[in-house]
Tab-separated table of C-alpha atoms in Angstrom:
chain	number	residue	atom	x	y	z
A	20	CYS	CA	11.838	38.636	71.033
A	21	ARG	CA	12.016	36.263	68.169
A	22	VAL	CA	9.330	34.264	66.553
A	23	GLU	CA	10.379	30.552	66.388
A	24	ASP	CA	7.454	28.598	65.590
A	25	LEU	CA	3.501	28.610	65.142
A	26	TRP	CA	1.273	27.117	67.561
A	27	ILE	CA	-1.077	25.212	65.227
A	28	ASP	CA	-3.724	22.779	66.342
A	29	GLU	CA	-6.130	20.989	63.774
A	30	GLY	CA	-5.412	23.355	61.237
A	31	ARG	CA	-6.025	26.598	63.300
A	32	ILE	CA	-3.600	28.938	64.470
A	33	ARG	CA	-3.498	29.103	68.296
A	34	GLY	CA	-0.647	31.397	68.798
A	35	VAL	CA	3.164	31.909	68.326
A	36	ILE	CA	6.147	30.284	69.991
A	37	THR	CA	8.874	32.828	70.651
A	38	SER	CA	12.335	32.956	72.289
A	39	SER	CA	10.614	34.490	75.402
A	40	GLY	CA	7.671	32.101	75.725
A	41	THR	CA	4.397	31.305	73.950
A	42	LEU	CA	1.762	33.920	72.978
A	43	ALA	CA	-1.761	32.658	72.698
A	44	ALA	CA	-3.775	34.130	69.717
A	45	GLU	CA	-6.792	33.385	67.400
A	46	VAL	CA	-5.452	35.552	64.568
A	47	VAL	CA	-1.705	35.960	63.736
A	48	VAL	CA	-0.658	38.293	60.909
A	49	LEU	CA	2.555	37.224	59.544
A	50	ALA	CA	4.422	40.325	58.230
A	51	THR	CA	8.139	39.496	58.568
A	52	GLY	CA	9.797	41.510	55.804
A	53	HIS	CA	11.524	39.851	52.867
A	54	SER	CA	14.810	38.473	54.757
A	55	ALA	CA	13.345	36.317	57.550
A	56	ARG	CA	14.564	33.220	56.033
A	57	ASP	CA	14.456	31.347	59.605
A	58	VAL	CA	10.584	31.927	59.211
A	59	TYR	CA	10.413	30.684	55.673
A	60	GLU	CA	12.201	27.537	56.655
A	61	MET	CA	9.992	27.059	59.506
A	62	LEU	CA	6.701	27.579	57.317
A	63	HIS	CA	8.135	24.821	55.036
A	64	ARG	CA	8.694	22.401	57.601
A	65	ARG	CA	5.197	23.127	59.137
A	66	GLY	CA	3.379	22.405	55.545
A	67	VAL	CA	2.225	26.129	55.466
A	68	PRO	CA	1.839	26.376	51.750
A	69	ILE	CA	4.562	28.570	49.963
A	70	VAL	CA	5.699	28.830	46.414
A	71	ALA	CA	8.843	30.185	44.591
A	72	LYS	CA	8.401	33.602	42.942
A	73	ALA	CA	10.591	35.729	40.747
A	74	PHE	CA	12.708	38.469	42.597
A	75	GLN	CA	15.008	41.421	41.808
A	76	MET	CA	18.609	40.714	42.169
A	77	GLY	CA	21.628	42.541	40.730
A	78	LEU	CA	24.306	45.049	41.895
A	79	ARG	CA	24.508	48.564	43.014
A	80	VAL	CA	26.173	51.396	41.156
A	81	GLU	CA	27.728	54.581	42.685
A	82	HIS	CA	28.715	57.903	41.137
A	83	PRO	CA	29.806	61.184	42.486
A	84	GLN	CA	26.834	63.135	43.325
A	85	GLU	CA	28.228	66.051	41.481
A	86	THR	CA	28.096	63.950	38.270
A	87	VAL	CA	24.490	63.202	38.781
A	88	ASN	CA	23.655	66.794	39.557
A	89	ARG	CA	25.224	67.879	36.217
A	90	VAL	CA	23.607	65.314	34.196
A	91	GLN	CA	20.178	65.994	35.789
A	92	TYR	CA	20.196	69.583	36.313
A	93	GLY	CA	22.621	70.898	33.464
A	94	PRO	CA	25.348	73.596	34.109
A	95	GLN	CA	22.856	75.432	36.444
A	96	ARG	CA	23.486	74.804	40.165
A	97	TYR	CA	19.872	73.749	40.797
A	98	GLU	CA	20.947	71.620	43.750
A	99	GLU	CA	21.453	74.782	46.056
A	100	THR	CA	17.426	74.884	45.858
A	101	LEU	CA	16.408	71.452	44.931
A	102	GLY	CA	18.991	69.504	46.779
A	103	SER	CA	20.919	66.464	45.372
A	104	ALA	CA	19.426	65.104	41.979
A	105	ASP	CA	18.191	61.725	41.972
A	106	TYR	CA	17.557	59.536	38.692
A	107	SER	CA	15.599	56.403	37.503
A	108	LEU	CA	16.524	54.563	34.426
A	109	VAL	CA	15.198	51.143	32.685
A	110	VAL	CA	16.306	49.354	29.655
A	111	HIS	CA	13.838	46.946	28.195
A	112	GLY	CA	14.969	43.916	26.319
A	113	SER	CA	14.808	40.267	26.857
A	114	ALA	CA	15.471	40.858	30.621
A	115	ASP	CA	14.733	44.494	31.818
A	116	VAL	CA	17.321	46.105	33.765
A	117	PHE	CA	16.346	49.027	36.096
A	118	THR	CA	17.507	50.985	38.966
A	119	PHE	CA	15.652	51.376	42.299
A	120	CYS	CA	16.021	52.510	45.655
A	121	MET	CA	18.169	55.497	44.532
A	122	CYS	CA	20.002	57.211	47.307
A	123	ALA	CA	20.908	60.704	46.394
A	124	GLY	CA	23.644	62.063	48.508
A	125	GLY	CA	23.828	58.646	50.160
A	126	TYR	CA	25.907	55.706	51.270
A	127	ILE	CA	26.351	52.207	50.462
A	128	ILE	CA	25.852	49.937	53.467
A	129	PRO	CA	25.795	46.043	54.183
A	130	SER	CA	22.526	44.517	54.352
A	131	VAL	CA	23.340	41.299	56.620
A	132	SER	CA	20.587	39.044	58.358
A	133	GLN	CA	22.832	35.894	58.691
A	134	ARG	CA	26.367	35.175	59.741
A	135	GLU	CA	28.932	34.637	56.758
A	136	PHE	CA	26.751	36.088	54.209
A	137	PHE	CA	27.180	39.449	52.720
A	138	CYS	CA	24.949	41.811	50.369
A	139	THR	CA	24.602	45.559	49.867
A	140	ASN	CA	21.877	48.088	50.268
A	141	GLY	CA	21.752	52.046	50.315
A	142	MET	CA	20.630	54.804	52.448
A	143	SER	CA	20.580	58.490	52.643
A	144	LEU	CA	20.610	60.708	55.718
A	145	SER	CA	17.993	63.436	55.794
A	146	LYS	CA	20.186	66.080	54.461
A	147	ARG	CA	21.276	63.885	51.426
A	148	ASP	CA	24.670	65.605	51.570
A	149	SER	CA	27.093	62.613	50.937
A	150	PRO	CA	29.498	63.324	48.013
A	151	TYR	CA	28.234	59.970	46.506
A	152	ALA	CA	24.937	59.015	44.830
A	153	ASP	CA	24.103	55.099	44.623
A	154	SER	CA	21.279	53.067	43.263
A	155	GLY	CA	20.242	49.335	43.120
A	156	LEU	CA	21.047	48.009	39.576
A	157	VAL	CA	18.634	44.791	39.191
A	158	VAL	CA	17.151	42.360	37.041
A	159	THR	CA	14.030	40.342	37.788
A	160	LEU	CA	15.293	36.544	38.052
A	161	PRO	CA	12.386	34.391	36.905
A	162	VAL	CA	11.680	31.097	38.770
A	163	GLU	CA	12.667	28.893	35.915
A	164	GLU	CA	16.400	30.225	36.437
A	165	PHE	CA	16.489	29.099	40.185
A	166	GLY	CA	17.685	25.706	39.189
A	167	GLY	CA	15.470	23.691	41.346
A	168	SER	CA	11.785	23.094	42.019
A	169	ASP	CA	12.064	23.552	46.027
A	170	PRO	CA	9.613	26.205	47.085
A	171	LEU	CA	12.912	27.886	48.605
A	172	ALA	CA	15.122	27.571	45.629
A	173	GLY	CA	15.180	31.452	45.087
A	174	MET	CA	16.457	31.932	48.654
A	175	ARG	CA	18.894	29.354	48.028
A	176	VAL	CA	20.232	31.328	45.024
A	177	GLN	CA	20.452	34.439	47.324
A	178	GLN	CA	22.372	32.364	49.734
A	179	LYS	CA	24.840	31.227	47.188
A	180	TYR	CA	25.999	34.454	46.031
A	181	GLU	CA	26.017	36.230	49.174
A	182	ALA	CA	28.104	33.450	50.760
A	183	LEU	CA	30.513	33.905	47.808
A	184	ALA	CA	30.573	37.712	48.410
A	185	TYR	CA	31.461	37.002	52.239
A	186	GLN	CA	34.253	34.881	51.237
A	187	LEU	CA	35.589	37.565	48.711
A	188	GLY	CA	35.313	39.980	51.492
A	189	ARG	CA	37.828	37.926	53.373
A	190	GLY	CA	35.364	37.319	56.183
A	191	GLU	CA	35.449	40.664	57.486
A	192	TYR	CA	32.410	41.997	55.679
A	193	ALA	CA	34.508	44.064	53.180
A	194	CYS	CA	32.727	45.043	50.195
A	195	PRO	CA	33.626	43.519	46.724
A	196	VAL	CA	33.963	46.519	44.250
A	197	GLN	CA	34.682	46.874	40.611
A	198	ARG	CA	34.757	49.852	38.011
A	199	ALA	CA	31.849	49.639	35.623
A	200	THR	CA	34.194	49.876	32.663
A	201	ASP	CA	36.358	46.868	34.039
A	202	PHE	CA	33.329	45.007	34.593
A	203	LEU	CA	32.296	45.146	31.121
A	204	ALA	CA	35.866	44.340	30.115
A	205	GLY	CA	35.996	41.117	32.291
A	206	ARG	CA	38.967	42.276	34.474
A	207	VAL	CA	39.305	43.096	38.162
A	208	SER	CA	39.907	46.828	38.783
A	209	LYS	CA	43.640	47.847	39.435
A	210	GLY	CA	43.552	49.485	42.813
A	211	VAL	CA	40.409	50.141	44.952
A	212	PRO	CA	37.878	52.723	43.573
A	213	SER	CA	36.619	55.422	45.774
A	214	CYS	CA	33.276	54.344	47.427
A	215	SER	CA	31.036	55.335	50.138
A	216	TYR	CA	31.037	52.065	51.735
A	217	PRO	CA	32.391	52.262	55.258
A	218	ARG	CA	33.771	48.943	56.502
A	219	GLY	CA	36.504	48.257	53.829
A	220	LEU	CA	36.646	47.451	50.168
A	221	VAL	CA	38.244	44.577	48.024
A	222	ALA	CA	38.639	44.719	44.423
A	223	ALA	CA	36.749	41.698	42.758
A	224	ASP	CA	35.248	40.152	39.752
A	225	LEU	CA	31.603	41.046	40.393
A	226	SER	CA	30.229	38.800	37.540
A	227	GLN	CA	31.107	35.935	40.006
A	228	LEU	CA	28.384	37.306	42.279
A	229	LEU	CA	25.514	37.269	39.656
A	230	PRO	CA	23.499	34.340	38.035
A	231	PRO	CA	24.714	34.046	34.406
A	232	TYR	CA	20.999	35.473	33.493
A	233	ILE	CA	21.423	38.605	35.436
A	234	ARG	CA	25.067	39.140	34.452
A	235	ARG	CA	24.088	38.900	30.671
A	236	ALA	CA	21.262	41.511	31.190
A	237	ILE	CA	23.502	43.976	32.912
A	238	VAL	CA	26.296	43.684	30.491
A	239	THR	CA	23.685	44.524	27.892
A	240	GLY	CA	22.196	47.401	29.922
A	241	LEU	CA	25.034	49.314	30.974
A	242	PRO	CA	26.168	50.736	27.592
A	243	LEU	CA	22.435	51.831	27.021
A	244	PHE	CA	22.299	53.625	30.396
A	245	ASP	CA	25.593	55.279	29.235
A	246	ARG	CA	23.843	56.231	25.981
A	247	ARG	CA	21.141	57.873	27.984
A	248	TRP	CA	23.493	59.894	29.963
A	249	HIS	CA	25.387	61.098	26.819
A	250	GLY	CA	28.528	59.102	27.859
A	251	ARG	CA	28.781	60.175	31.491
A	252	PHE	CA	27.315	57.058	33.102
A	253	LEU	CA	30.087	54.854	32.600
A	254	PRO	CA	33.290	56.512	33.075
A	255	GLU	CA	32.948	57.148	36.811
A	256	ALA	CA	30.434	54.557	37.796
A	257	VAL	CA	31.600	52.003	40.661
A	258	LEU	CA	29.836	48.812	41.028
A	259	VAL	CA	29.403	46.742	44.206
A	260	GLY	CA	27.474	43.609	45.091
A	261	PRO	CA	25.713	41.690	45.335
A	262	GLU	CA	22.312	43.501	45.563
A	263	ALA	CA	20.083	40.477	46.659
A	264	ARG	CA	17.272	41.755	48.701
A	265	GLY	CA	15.015	43.671	46.239
A	266	SER	CA	12.083	41.573	46.975
A	267	SER	CA	10.855	38.374	48.433
A	268	PRO	CA	11.934	34.945	46.621
A	269	ILE	CA	8.643	33.279	47.969
A	270	ARG	CA	5.109	33.928	48.299
A	271	ILE	CA	3.171	32.469	51.296
A	272	VAL	CA	-0.150	31.145	49.731
A	273	ARG	CA	-3.220	32.865	51.050
A	274	GLU	CA	-6.883	33.036	49.936
A	275	GLU	CA	-8.025	35.872	47.695
A	276	HIS	CA	-10.818	37.204	49.631
A	277	SER	CA	-10.349	36.030	53.164
A	278	ARG	CA	-6.656	36.616	52.874
A	279	GLU	CA	-5.792	33.733	55.111
A	280	SER	CA	-3.670	30.695	54.638
A	281	PRO	CA	-5.586	27.992	53.233
A	282	ALA	CA	-3.981	25.465	55.364
A	283	VAL	CA	-4.016	27.448	58.693
A	284	GLN	CA	-7.176	29.193	59.629
A	285	GLY	CA	-6.403	32.551	61.250
A	286	LEU	CA	-2.994	33.014	59.786
A	287	TYR	CA	-2.736	36.002	57.520
A	288	PRO	CA	0.238	36.474	55.436
A	289	VAL	CA	0.884	40.147	54.653
A	290	GLY	CA	3.276	42.558	52.942
A	291	GLU	CA	6.630	42.078	51.268
A	292	GLY	CA	7.842	39.069	53.017
A	293	ALA	CA	4.676	37.304	52.122
A	294	GLY	CA	5.296	38.112	48.491
A	295	TYR	CA	2.415	40.454	48.057
A	296	ALA	CA	3.908	43.809	47.884
A	297	GLY	CA	7.146	45.537	46.281
A	298	GLY	CA	8.097	48.156	48.644
A	299	ILE	CA	6.894	50.362	51.581
A	300	VAL	CA	3.627	51.903	50.289
A	301	SER	CA	2.498	48.588	48.636
A	302	ALA	CA	3.328	46.631	51.826
A	303	ALA	CA	1.261	49.281	53.884
A	304	VAL	CA	-1.764	49.083	51.538
A	305	ASP	CA	-1.564	45.189	51.750
A	306	GLY	CA	-1.558	45.350	55.436
A	307	LEU	CA	-4.480	47.781	55.420
A	308	ARG	CA	-6.582	45.672	53.424
A	309	THR	CA	-5.924	42.550	55.696
A	310	ALA	CA	-6.764	44.491	58.702
A	311	LYS	CA	-10.148	45.324	57.091
A	312	ALA	CA	-10.579	41.745	56.384
A	313	ILE	CA	-10.174	40.606	59.870
A	314	VAL	CA	-12.333	43.399	61.306
A	315	ALA	CA	-14.967	42.444	58.918
A	316	LYS	CA	-14.837	38.817	60.043
A	317	TYR	CA	-14.984	39.459	63.668
A	318	ALA	CA	-17.254	42.428	63.544
A	319	PRO	CA	-20.417	41.502	61.426
A	320	TRP	CA	-21.912	45.146	61.551
A	321	VAL	CA	-18.819	46.363	59.569
A	322	ARG	CA	-19.775	43.860	56.788
A	323	ARG	CA	-23.455	45.279	56.904
A	324	GLU	CA	-22.174	48.714	56.664
A	325	GLU	CA	-19.807	48.107	53.854
A	326	SER	CA	-22.780	46.387	52.069
A	327	ARG	CA	-25.076	49.325	52.864
A	328	ASN	CA	-22.466	51.816	51.410
A	329	SER	CA	-21.878	49.955	48.395
A	330	CYS	CA	-25.736	49.908	47.695
A	331	GLU	CA	-25.754	53.763	48.217
A	332	ILE	CA	-22.669	54.226	45.911
A	333	ALA	CA	-24.364	51.887	43.105
A	334	ASP	CA	-27.693	53.915	43.356
A	335	SER	CA	-25.889	57.189	43.139
A	336	VAL	CA	-24.065	56.129	40.136
């Protein structure tokens, strides 16, 4: 079922209101993931403190996997032993450009959570045996570039460019695509480049799908990536976009030690969607720490045991 609202009474959580009814609870762990825009809007209406935060946005870049293998392994066919090669690249400057979520032997897929919006993501099957390799190509967009002071201003930026991408895709979730060399030259690619995206492609000017701050950074970064690969990055690179879900555009405010919302006792914002993590592992660690804080609050013996262990460690040191 879908969580639609919080049951709050006199500054304390009493449960959650869902599409299937109300669930009473004294503790609610809010770990939604970074694309739960309906939850963000509900929290804002409810007066739960949230603030805008910088987030990653950009494009995805795809190459033939064979090209990546040769760049990374050289002429030797190490992929027969090591599997498809991956990579990680970063260019430091006034705005850093970096790759992430690299999918060796993978596919570009749609990442859609709302009707009439479109953005991209990547995935690999366990064998990583697709003839393509793709990666996010992103820049951190600072809060001052959001164009507004609304706590949801970063989310509005995402929606603006995702709505435009949907329109460029003719309303059929076709993927806007452009050769990297054409992107740098400011022209739409002639014909549609080969790409792993499965639901159709449309040649487009991808600079339309990026805030100017990010577009300038990628234009600067792409030739430097090409230099790192000794001229092999740009010739076969295909860009698609936008890649807008790299991290959360908001942070749900919480107390440092109790890890609760300062406005709603018993509400615990957690993980990437709450703005406190940047990936699977860091989100898991954040959740673990919150779970320990909840246990310590409701089981006083845990606090005593942790205090005793801390004293023993200090004595041994």
